[in-house]
mmCIF file of C-alpha atoms and ligand atoms in Angstrom:
data_model
loop_
_atom_site.group_PDB
_atom_site.id
_atom_site.type_symbol
_atom_site.label_atom_id
_atom_site.label_comp_id
_atom_site.label_asym_id
_atom_site.label_seq_id
_atom_site.Cartn_x
_atom_site.Cartn_y
_atom_site.Cartn_z
ATOM 1 C CA MET A 25 0.997 22.800 7.190
ATOM 2 C CA PHE A 26 1.705 21.865 3.475
ATOM 3 C CA THR A 27 0.090 25.101 1.392
ATOM 4 C CA THR A 28 0.847 26.601 -0.948
ATOM 5 C CA ALA A 29 -0.801 28.858 -2.569
ATOM 6 C CA LEU A 30 0.084 28.327 -5.621
ATOM 7 C CA ALA A 31 -0.172 24.137 -6.081
ATOM 8 C CA GLN A 32 -3.239 25.513 -4.545
ATOM 9 C CA ARG A 33 -4.448 27.486 -7.494
ATOM 10 C CA GLU A 34 -3.840 24.827 -10.445
ATOM 11 C CA ASN A 35 -5.379 22.220 -8.585
ATOM 12 C CA THR A 36 -8.739 24.584 -8.544
ATOM 13 C CA GLN A 37 -10.421 25.594 -11.064
ATOM 14 C CA LEU A 38 -8.017 25.770 -14.380
ATOM 15 C CA GLY A 39 -10.875 24.018 -16.624
ATOM 16 C CA GLU A 40 -13.840 22.646 -17.229
ATOM 17 C CA LEU A 41 -14.505 19.268 -15.224
ATOM 18 C CA PRO A 42 -15.314 16.355 -17.680
ATOM 19 C CA LEU A 43 -18.855 14.760 -17.147
ATOM 20 C CA ASP A 44 -17.916 11.295 -16.193
ATOM 21 C CA LEU A 45 -14.910 11.639 -14.421
ATOM 22 C CA PHE A 46 -15.036 8.260 -13.778
ATOM 23 C CA ALA A 47 -13.420 7.623 -17.553
ATOM 24 C CA ALA A 48 -11.805 10.908 -16.884
ATOM 25 C CA ILE A 49 -9.066 9.449 -14.547
ATOM 26 C CA GLN A 50 -9.151 6.408 -15.975
ATOM 27 C CA SER A 51 -8.087 8.111 -19.086
ATOM 28 C CA LEU A 52 -5.383 10.249 -17.438
ATOM 29 C CA LYS A 53 -3.894 7.445 -14.841
ATOM 30 C CA LYS A 54 -3.146 5.496 -19.150
ATOM 31 C CA GLU A 55 -1.498 8.678 -20.403
ATOM 32 C CA LEU A 56 0.436 9.170 -17.170
ATOM 33 C CA ASN A 57 1.276 5.359 -16.159
ATOM 34 C CA ALA A 58 -0.076 6.029 -12.600
ATOM 35 C CA VAL A 59 -1.550 4.058 -10.227
ATOM 36 C CA ILE A 60 -3.653 5.344 -8.108
ATOM 37 C CA LEU A 61 -3.477 3.896 -4.321
ATOM 38 C CA ALA A 62 -6.651 4.301 -1.140
ATOM 39 C CA HIS A 63 -6.375 4.556 2.002
ATOM 40 C CA TYR A 64 -9.517 3.368 3.675
ATOM 41 C CA TYR A 65 -11.274 6.579 5.567
ATOM 42 C CA GLN A 66 -10.860 8.498 1.363
ATOM 43 C CA GLU A 67 -14.402 8.569 -0.343
ATOM 44 C CA PRO A 68 -16.156 6.168 -1.459
ATOM 45 C CA ASP A 69 -16.052 6.870 -4.792
ATOM 46 C CA ILE A 70 -12.036 7.498 -4.052
ATOM 47 C CA GLN A 71 -11.863 4.373 -3.056
ATOM 48 C CA ASP A 72 -13.669 2.716 -5.322
ATOM 49 C CA ILE A 73 -11.658 4.269 -7.982
ATOM 50 C CA ALA A 74 -8.428 2.781 -6.530
ATOM 51 C CA ASP A 75 -5.820 0.184 -7.981
ATOM 52 C CA PHE A 76 -5.932 -0.603 -4.206
ATOM 53 C CA ILE A 77 -6.892 -0.176 -0.716
ATOM 54 C CA GLY A 78 -5.313 -0.406 2.180
ATOM 55 C CA ASP A 79 -3.401 -0.250 5.948
ATOM 56 C CA SER A 80 -0.699 1.863 5.966
ATOM 57 C CA LEU A 81 1.409 -1.491 5.818
ATOM 58 C CA GLN A 82 -0.261 -2.502 3.236
ATOM 59 C CA LEU A 83 0.894 1.349 1.250
ATOM 60 C CA ALA A 84 4.119 1.656 2.040
ATOM 61 C CA LYS A 85 4.701 -2.093 0.817
ATOM 62 C CA ALA A 86 2.011 -1.198 -2.310
ATOM 63 C CA ALA A 87 4.301 1.973 -2.881
ATOM 64 C CA GLU A 88 7.940 -0.359 -2.524
ATOM 65 C CA LYS A 89 6.392 -2.480 -5.232
ATOM 66 C CA THR A 90 4.794 -0.604 -7.791
ATOM 67 C CA ASN A 91 6.129 -0.355 -11.886
ATOM 68 C CA ALA A 92 3.823 2.898 -12.052
ATOM 69 C CA ASP A 93 5.622 5.765 -13.297
ATOM 70 C CA ALA A 94 3.170 8.325 -11.088
ATOM 71 C CA ILE A 95 1.406 7.130 -7.573
ATOM 72 C CA VAL A 96 -1.816 9.079 -6.996
ATOM 73 C CA PHE A 97 -1.933 8.681 -3.448
ATOM 74 C CA ALA A 98 -5.487 9.171 -2.123
ATOM 75 C CA GLY A 99 -4.418 9.437 1.861
ATOM 76 C CA VAL A 100 -2.789 11.466 3.356
ATOM 77 C CA HIS A 101 1.074 14.185 3.176
ATOM 78 C CA PHE A 102 2.907 11.760 5.332
ATOM 79 C CA MET A 103 1.095 8.488 3.396
ATOM 80 C CA ALA A 104 2.556 10.035 0.258
ATOM 81 C CA GLU A 105 5.470 11.494 1.458
ATOM 82 C CA THR A 106 6.474 7.804 2.637
ATOM 83 C CA ALA A 107 5.619 6.435 -0.955
ATOM 84 C CA LYS A 108 8.097 9.019 -2.387
ATOM 85 C CA ILE A 109 10.115 7.588 0.590
ATOM 86 C CA LEU A 110 10.159 4.290 -0.690
ATOM 87 C CA ASN A 111 10.294 5.939 -5.082
ATOM 88 C CA PRO A 112 13.314 8.976 -5.195
ATOM 89 C CA ASP A 113 12.886 8.873 -8.687
ATOM 90 C CA LYS A 114 8.209 8.298 -8.913
ATOM 91 C CA LEU A 115 5.949 11.144 -9.032
ATOM 92 C CA VAL A 116 3.868 11.118 -6.292
ATOM 93 C CA LEU A 117 1.018 13.483 -6.210
ATOM 94 C CA LEU A 118 -1.250 13.919 -3.049
ATOM 95 C CA PRO A 119 -5.136 15.348 -4.440
ATOM 96 C CA ASP A 120 -4.537 18.436 -1.461
ATOM 97 C CA LEU A 121 -1.436 19.233 0.131
ATOM 98 C CA ASP A 122 -3.288 19.900 2.685
ATOM 99 C CA ALA A 123 -4.558 16.636 4.134
ATOM 100 C CA GLY A 124 -1.830 16.645 6.529
ATOM 101 C CA CYS A 125 -2.565 14.563 9.928
ATOM 102 C CA SER A 126 -3.418 15.418 13.694
ATOM 103 C CA LEU A 127 -0.845 12.822 15.383
ATOM 104 C CA ALA A 128 1.932 14.022 12.271
ATOM 105 C CA ASP A 129 1.984 16.949 13.241
ATOM 106 C CA SER A 130 1.915 16.709 17.313
ATOM 107 C CA CYS A 131 5.412 15.942 17.122
ATOM 108 C CA PRO A 132 7.305 18.405 15.763
ATOM 109 C CA ALA A 133 10.629 17.464 14.594
ATOM 110 C CA ASP A 134 12.312 20.648 16.939
ATOM 111 C CA GLU A 135 10.661 19.734 20.666
ATOM 112 C CA PHE A 136 11.386 16.073 19.325
ATOM 113 C CA ALA A 137 15.186 16.324 18.564
ATOM 114 C CA ALA A 138 15.546 18.143 22.440
ATOM 115 C CA PHE A 139 13.673 14.773 23.745
ATOM 116 C CA LYS A 140 16.093 12.325 21.824
ATOM 117 C CA ALA A 141 18.612 14.397 22.993
ATOM 118 C CA ALA A 142 17.401 13.442 26.309
ATOM 119 C CA HIS A 143 17.584 10.414 25.941
ATOM 120 C CA PRO A 144 20.495 8.928 24.379
ATOM 121 C CA ASN A 145 20.532 6.089 25.237
ATOM 122 C CA HIS A 146 17.036 4.596 24.386
ATOM 123 C CA LEU A 147 16.291 3.427 20.305
ATOM 124 C CA VAL A 148 13.794 5.421 18.598
ATOM 125 C CA VAL A 149 10.314 2.833 17.157
ATOM 126 C CA SER A 150 8.169 5.608 15.791
ATOM 127 C CA TYR A 151 5.379 4.853 14.461
ATOM 128 C CA ILE A 152 4.467 6.134 10.531
ATOM 129 C CA ASN A 153 1.600 9.109 11.360
ATOM 130 C CA CYS A 154 5.376 10.986 11.628
ATOM 131 C CA SER A 155 6.529 13.320 9.162
ATOM 132 C CA ALA A 156 10.140 12.763 7.125
ATOM 133 C CA ASP A 157 12.245 14.602 8.953
ATOM 134 C CA ILE A 158 11.220 12.404 12.894
ATOM 135 C CA LYS A 159 11.514 9.392 10.544
ATOM 136 C CA ALA A 160 14.951 11.508 9.328
ATOM 137 C CA MET A 161 15.287 11.354 13.600
ATOM 138 C CA SER A 162 14.850 6.809 14.061
ATOM 139 C CA ASP A 163 15.953 3.791 14.396
ATOM 140 C CA ILE A 164 12.870 1.773 13.078
ATOM 141 C CA ILE A 165 9.222 3.005 11.729
ATOM 142 C CA CYS A 166 6.242 1.443 12.900
ATOM 143 C CA THR A 167 2.373 0.532 11.227
ATOM 144 C CA SER A 168 -0.717 -0.389 13.551
ATOM 145 C CA SER A 169 -0.327 -3.438 12.447
ATOM 146 C CA ASN A 170 2.709 -4.915 13.827
ATOM 147 C CA ALA A 171 3.931 -2.852 16.340
ATOM 148 C CA VAL A 172 3.618 -5.307 18.689
ATOM 149 C CA LYS A 173 5.743 -7.260 16.493
ATOM 150 C CA ILE A 174 8.373 -4.594 15.989
ATOM 151 C CA VAL A 175 8.745 -3.827 19.657
ATOM 152 C CA GLN A 176 8.917 -7.706 20.638
ATOM 153 C CA GLN A 177 12.095 -7.951 18.381
ATOM 154 C CA ILE A 178 14.495 -5.207 19.770
ATOM 155 C CA PRO A 179 16.461 -6.852 23.119
ATOM 156 C CA LYS A 180 14.354 -6.835 26.786
ATOM 157 C CA GLU A 181 17.307 -4.660 28.145
ATOM 158 C CA GLN A 182 17.620 -2.021 25.562
ATOM 159 C CA PRO A 183 15.517 1.929 26.691
ATOM 160 C CA ILE A 184 12.512 2.371 23.691
ATOM 161 C CA ILE A 185 11.364 6.341 22.985
ATOM 162 C CA PHE A 186 7.827 5.437 21.003
ATOM 163 C CA ALA A 187 6.646 8.234 19.011
ATOM 164 C CA PRO A 188 4.830 9.782 18.613
ATOM 165 C CA ASP A 189 0.678 7.957 20.077
ATOM 166 C CA ARG A 190 0.733 7.578 23.741
ATOM 167 C CA ASN A 191 -2.408 5.266 22.420
ATOM 168 C CA LEU A 192 -0.650 3.023 20.593
ATOM 169 C CA GLY A 193 3.059 3.480 22.780
ATOM 170 C CA ARG A 194 0.261 2.091 25.203
ATOM 171 C CA TYR A 195 -1.268 -0.587 23.562
ATOM 172 C CA VAL A 196 1.838 -1.620 22.370
ATOM 173 C CA MET A 197 3.187 -1.755 26.396
ATOM 174 C CA GLU A 198 0.013 -3.235 27.184
ATOM 175 C CA GLN A 199 1.135 -6.144 24.443
ATOM 176 C CA THR A 200 4.649 -6.056 25.110
ATOM 177 C CA GLY A 201 4.289 -6.231 28.931
ATOM 178 C CA ARG A 202 7.221 -3.153 28.215
ATOM 179 C CA ASP A 203 8.123 -0.136 29.119
ATOM 180 C CA LEU A 204 8.292 2.151 26.537
ATOM 181 C CA LEU A 205 9.066 5.949 26.946
ATOM 182 C CA LEU A 206 5.656 8.181 24.942
ATOM 183 C CA TRP A 207 5.781 11.046 22.667
ATOM 184 C CA GLN A 208 2.891 12.467 24.074
ATOM 185 C CA GLY A 209 0.724 12.985 20.920
ATOM 186 C CA SER A 210 -2.366 11.452 19.497
ATOM 187 C CA CYS A 211 -4.735 11.243 17.139
ATOM 188 C CA ILE A 212 -8.409 14.361 16.907
ATOM 189 C CA VAL A 213 -10.690 11.555 15.251
ATOM 190 C CA HIS A 214 -9.332 8.474 17.561
ATOM 191 C CA GLU A 215 -9.357 10.180 20.935
ATOM 192 C CA THR A 216 -13.314 11.863 20.474
ATOM 193 C CA PHE A 217 -14.224 8.638 20.695
ATOM 194 C CA SER A 218 -17.573 8.614 24.073
ATOM 195 C CA GLU A 219 -17.128 5.269 25.871
ATOM 196 C CA LYS A 220 -20.559 5.983 27.526
ATOM 197 C CA LYS A 221 -21.831 6.949 24.179
ATOM 198 C CA ILE A 222 -20.112 2.799 23.155
ATOM 199 C CA VAL A 223 -21.744 0.817 26.172
ATOM 200 C CA GLN A 224 -25.130 2.578 25.090
ATOM 201 C CA LEU A 225 -25.054 1.389 22.532
ATOM 202 C CA LYS A 226 -23.387 -2.058 23.447
ATOM 203 C CA ILE A 227 -27.441 -2.213 25.550
ATOM 204 C CA ALA A 228 -28.616 -1.400 23.113
ATOM 205 C CA HIS A 229 -27.494 -4.439 19.867
ATOM 206 C CA PRO A 230 -26.721 -7.102 22.794
ATOM 207 C CA GLU A 231 -25.236 -9.053 19.502
ATOM 208 C CA ALA A 232 -23.352 -6.404 18.361
ATOM 209 C CA GLU A 233 -19.138 -6.447 18.711
ATOM 210 C CA ALA A 234 -17.191 -3.686 19.254
ATOM 211 C CA ILE A 235 -13.708 -3.480 18.040
ATOM 212 C CA ALA A 236 -11.314 -0.186 18.047
ATOM 213 C CA HIS A 237 -8.334 0.542 16.077
ATOM 214 C CA PRO A 238 -5.437 1.302 18.703
ATOM 215 C CA GLU A 239 -5.192 4.849 18.746
ATOM 216 C CA CYS A 240 -8.412 5.083 20.707
ATOM 217 C CA GLU A 241 -8.490 5.395 23.962
ATOM 218 C CA SER A 242 -7.491 2.575 26.984
ATOM 219 C CA SER A 243 -10.887 3.586 28.048
ATOM 220 C CA VAL A 244 -12.440 2.697 24.686
ATOM 221 C CA LEU A 245 -10.495 0.142 23.570
ATOM 222 C CA ARG A 246 -11.326 -2.078 26.970
ATOM 223 C CA HIS A 247 -14.932 -2.613 26.253
ATOM 224 C CA ALA A 248 -13.097 -4.879 21.789
ATOM 225 C CA SER A 249 -13.647 -7.735 21.638
ATOM 226 C CA PHE A 250 -10.610 -6.980 18.944
ATOM 227 C CA ILE A 251 -8.316 -4.554 17.620
ATOM 228 C CA GLY A 252 -6.636 -3.726 15.588
ATOM 229 C CA SER A 253 -4.778 -1.277 11.687
ATOM 230 C CA THR A 254 -7.858 -0.874 9.182
ATOM 231 C CA ALA A 255 -6.961 -3.991 6.991
ATOM 232 C CA ALA A 256 -6.932 -6.270 10.096
ATOM 233 C CA LEU A 257 -10.086 -4.731 11.220
ATOM 234 C CA LEU A 258 -11.552 -5.618 7.957
ATOM 235 C CA LYS A 259 -10.599 -8.762 7.949
ATOM 236 C CA TYR A 260 -11.675 -9.382 11.420
ATOM 237 C CA CYS A 261 -15.299 -8.679 10.357
ATOM 238 C CA GLN A 262 -15.505 -10.544 7.658
ATOM 239 C CA SER A 263 -14.022 -13.926 9.299
ATOM 240 C CA SER A 264 -16.310 -13.312 12.699
ATOM 241 C CA PRO A 265 -19.152 -14.929 12.816
ATOM 242 C CA THR A 266 -20.984 -11.765 14.438
ATOM 243 C CA LYS A 267 -23.076 -10.164 12.482
ATOM 244 C CA GLU A 268 -23.292 -6.200 14.231
ATOM 245 C CA PHE A 269 -20.077 -4.342 15.233
ATOM 246 C CA ILE A 270 -20.150 -0.728 16.235
ATOM 247 C CA VAL A 271 -17.058 1.009 14.657
ATOM 248 C CA ALA A 272 -14.616 2.635 16.865
ATOM 249 C CA THR A 273 -12.231 4.237 13.850
ATOM 250 C CA GLU A 274 -12.425 6.549 10.729
ATOM 251 C CA PRO A 275 -15.345 5.242 9.925
ATOM 252 C CA GLY A 276 -14.199 5.980 5.752
ATOM 253 C CA ILE A 277 -13.505 1.710 6.069
ATOM 254 C CA ILE A 278 -16.980 0.803 6.329
ATOM 255 C CA HIS A 279 -18.135 1.532 2.668
ATOM 256 C CA GLN A 280 -15.411 -1.768 2.726
ATOM 257 C CA MET A 281 -16.687 -3.085 5.501
ATOM 258 C CA GLN A 282 -20.437 -3.799 3.707
ATOM 259 C CA LYS A 283 -18.951 -4.445 0.391
ATOM 260 C CA LEU A 284 -16.791 -6.954 1.431
ATOM 261 C CA ALA A 285 -19.812 -7.923 4.795
ATOM 262 C CA PRO A 286 -23.302 -6.877 2.176
ATOM 263 C CA ASP A 287 -25.131 -9.538 5.078
ATOM 264 C CA LYS A 288 -23.953 -7.766 7.955
ATOM 265 C CA HIS A 289 -24.497 -4.619 9.967
ATOM 266 C CA PHE A 290 -21.722 -1.509 11.750
ATOM 267 C CA ILE A 291 -22.520 1.012 12.891
ATOM 268 C CA PRO A 292 -20.335 3.823 13.075
ATOM 269 C CA ALA A 293 -18.887 4.457 17.015
ATOM 270 C CA PRO A 294 -20.021 8.395 18.293
ATOM 271 C CA PRO A 295 -18.065 10.844 19.123
ATOM 272 C CA MET A 296 -18.788 12.656 22.486
ATOM 273 C CA ASN A 297 -20.743 15.643 20.709
ATOM 274 C CA ASN A 298 -22.664 15.999 17.963
ATOM 275 C CA CYS A 299 -20.177 16.022 15.224
ATOM 276 C CA ALA A 300 -18.882 14.588 12.958
ATOM 277 C CA CYS A 301 -15.607 14.354 14.365
ATOM 278 C CA ASN A 302 -14.985 11.201 14.200
ATOM 279 C CA GLU A 303 -14.417 12.114 10.130
ATOM 280 C CA CYS A 304 -10.847 12.944 9.345
ATOM 281 C CA PRO A 305 -10.908 16.539 8.136
ATOM 282 C CA PHE A 306 -7.888 15.108 6.838
ATOM 283 C CA MET A 307 -8.121 12.441 4.888
ATOM 284 C CA ARG A 308 -12.082 14.412 4.103
ATOM 285 C CA LEU A 309 -10.113 17.084 2.202
ATOM 286 C CA ASN A 310 -9.225 15.398 -1.467
ATOM 287 C CA THR A 311 -12.357 14.015 -3.968
ATOM 288 C CA LEU A 312 -12.846 12.863 -6.948
ATOM 289 C CA GLU A 313 -12.462 16.574 -8.367
ATOM 290 C CA LYS A 314 -9.271 16.636 -6.896
ATOM 291 C CA LEU A 315 -7.935 13.473 -7.922
ATOM 292 C CA TYR A 316 -8.773 14.771 -11.189
ATOM 293 C CA TRP A 317 -6.985 18.236 -11.229
ATOM 294 C CA ALA A 318 -4.357 16.244 -9.623
ATOM 295 C CA MET A 319 -3.403 14.302 -12.503
ATOM 296 C CA LYS A 320 -4.098 16.768 -14.744
ATOM 297 C CA ASN A 321 -1.834 19.132 -13.628
ATOM 298 C CA ARG A 322 0.321 16.578 -12.450
ATOM 299 C CA THR A 323 0.287 19.146 -8.948
ATOM 300 C CA PRO A 324 0.401 18.876 -5.815
ATOM 301 C CA GLU A 325 4.171 16.866 -5.659
ATOM 302 C CA ILE A 326 5.914 15.247 -2.922
ATOM 303 C CA THR A 327 9.056 16.004 -2.175
ATOM 304 C CA MET A 328 11.949 16.730 -0.362
ATOM 305 C CA SER A 329 15.659 16.584 0.399
ATOM 306 C CA GLU A 330 17.942 14.029 -1.340
ATOM 307 C CA ASP A 331 19.527 14.481 2.845
ATOM 308 C CA ILE A 332 16.482 13.653 4.576
ATOM 309 C CA ARG A 333 14.731 11.041 2.629
ATOM 310 C CA LEU A 334 17.533 8.828 3.168
ATOM 311 C CA ALA A 335 17.324 9.204 6.444
ATOM 312 C CA ALA A 336 13.522 7.909 6.429
ATOM 313 C CA LEU A 337 14.547 5.509 4.272
ATOM 314 C CA ARG A 338 16.779 3.276 6.393
ATOM 315 C CA PRO A 339 14.061 3.521 9.025
ATOM 316 C CA MET A 340 11.469 1.884 6.570
ATOM 317 C CA GLN A 341 13.430 -0.014 5.045
ATOM 318 C CA ARG A 342 14.782 -1.897 8.668
ATOM 319 C CA MET A 343 9.934 -1.808 9.352
ATOM 320 C CA LEU A 344 9.537 -3.756 5.658
ATOM 321 C CA ASP A 345 12.654 -6.463 6.568
ATOM 322 C CA MET A 346 10.757 -6.683 10.095
ATOM 323 C CA SER A 347 7.311 -7.748 9.140
ATOM 324 C CA VAL A 348 8.382 -9.956 6.687
HETATM 325 P P1 13P B 6 -4.331 1.560 9.748
HETATM 326 O O1 13P B 6 -2.446 1.885 9.341
HETATM 327 O O2 13P B 6 -4.961 0.924 10.566
HETATM 328 O O3 13P B 6 -4.596 2.371 8.614
HETATM 329 O O4 13P B 6 -3.754 3.638 10.266
HETATM 330 C C1 13P B 6 -3.943 4.930 9.072
HETATM 331 C C2 13P B 6 -4.145 5.957 10.480
HETATM 332 O O5 13P B 6 -4.407 7.353 10.309
HETATM 333 C C3 13P B 6 -5.300 5.048 11.201
HETATM 334 O O6 13P B 6 -5.758 6.712 11.720
HETATM 335 FE FE1 SF4 B 7 -4.011 10.992 11.411
HETATM 336 FE FE2 SF4 B 7 -5.901 10.087 12.861
HETATM 337 FE FE3 SF4 B 7 -6.478 11.615 10.202
HETATM 338 FE FE4 SF4 B 7 -5.567 8.950 11.006
HETATM 339 S S1 SF4 B 7 -7.420 9.742 11.196
HETATM 340 S S2 SF4 B 7 -5.573 10.184 9.127
HETATM 341 S S3 SF4 B 7 -4.075 9.477 12.156
HETATM 342 S S4 SF4 B 7 -5.491 12.604 11.713
#
C-alpha cells in the first residue's frame, strides 16, 4: 500500500483537535487557497464540507478546471493521483494515504505489462480505477459513466484490452456488442452484494426499483432497472417517479440521495454475509479529523515521477476529449 510511516505519524495527533472542526477546515481552506473534492462514498460530514461532490469523471473534470493552489481529495488514491496527473504544479493532499482500491490493486503493473505484450495488436482501454503505472500503459482511460461511449467510438475492427474491472468490461460488451479482452480484476465491495437478498427485498417491497453500479456482478445487474455510475444513479433517483429504491452500490451515496430526494426511501442492497462489507473499507479510511490534519500539516501529499505523469496524462486527455 501507500503508507509511509512518517506521513501517517505526521497525520495523527500532533496537537489537539479544534472544537469546531468545520470552522477550522474552512479557515485552512482559505489559508491554502484549497478546494475540497469528495466522492459520493465519503462519510456524510466530508460530503457536507466539500466544495464539490461527484463521480470519478466529474471529479477529474473538477480537478482539471480548478484555480485553487491545493486540491484536498476526499476519495481514494487513484482519484487523488488522477488530480495530480492533471495538475502537476498543485499540492494534492489525500487525508489517508492507505485509502487504496481493491480494483486498482487487482492489476499489478508488471503482470499487466506482460499481458499487454502478449497482445501487441490490442488497444488498451483502462477504467480510471487503476494506478498511474497502468494508466501510463493505456491508450484511453474511461470511467463508469463514459465506458460504453468511449468503446463505441473505437473502430469495430480494432481489438481491445479492457482493464482492470471484468464486471464493467462484461457490461460494456453487452451494451456495445464488442468482444473485449478482459483483465480479470474486480471490486470487493461491488462483488459482495447478494442476489438472493436483493430478490427477497424486491418481494418484500414490490413497488421498489433496484438500481446498480456496473461494477456489480451480472447476477445482480440482471435485477436492476437502471445501471449507471454513482452520479447517474443519483440523477435517476431524483427524476424517476418511483418512491423506493434498492441501491446496489456503496451506501455512502445514500446521504446525497436522501438530501436530493427527501420524500423517497433508499434501501442499501445487503452483502452476502451479515457484515458491513458493502461499505468501501478504503473510502471509509478518510475522516473529517484526518482531512483537518492533512490540511494543517500539508501532508500526505500525492507525488509521482514526471515520466509516469506524462505517460498517464495522454490517455486521460484522450478520455476527456472523447467525453465532451
Ligand atoms: P463512479 O465513477 O461511478 O463514482 O465509481 C467510482 C468507484 O470507485 C465505484 O466503486
Ligand atoms: Fe475501489 Fe471498490 Fe472502493 Fe470503488 S468501492 S474505491 S472500486 S474498492
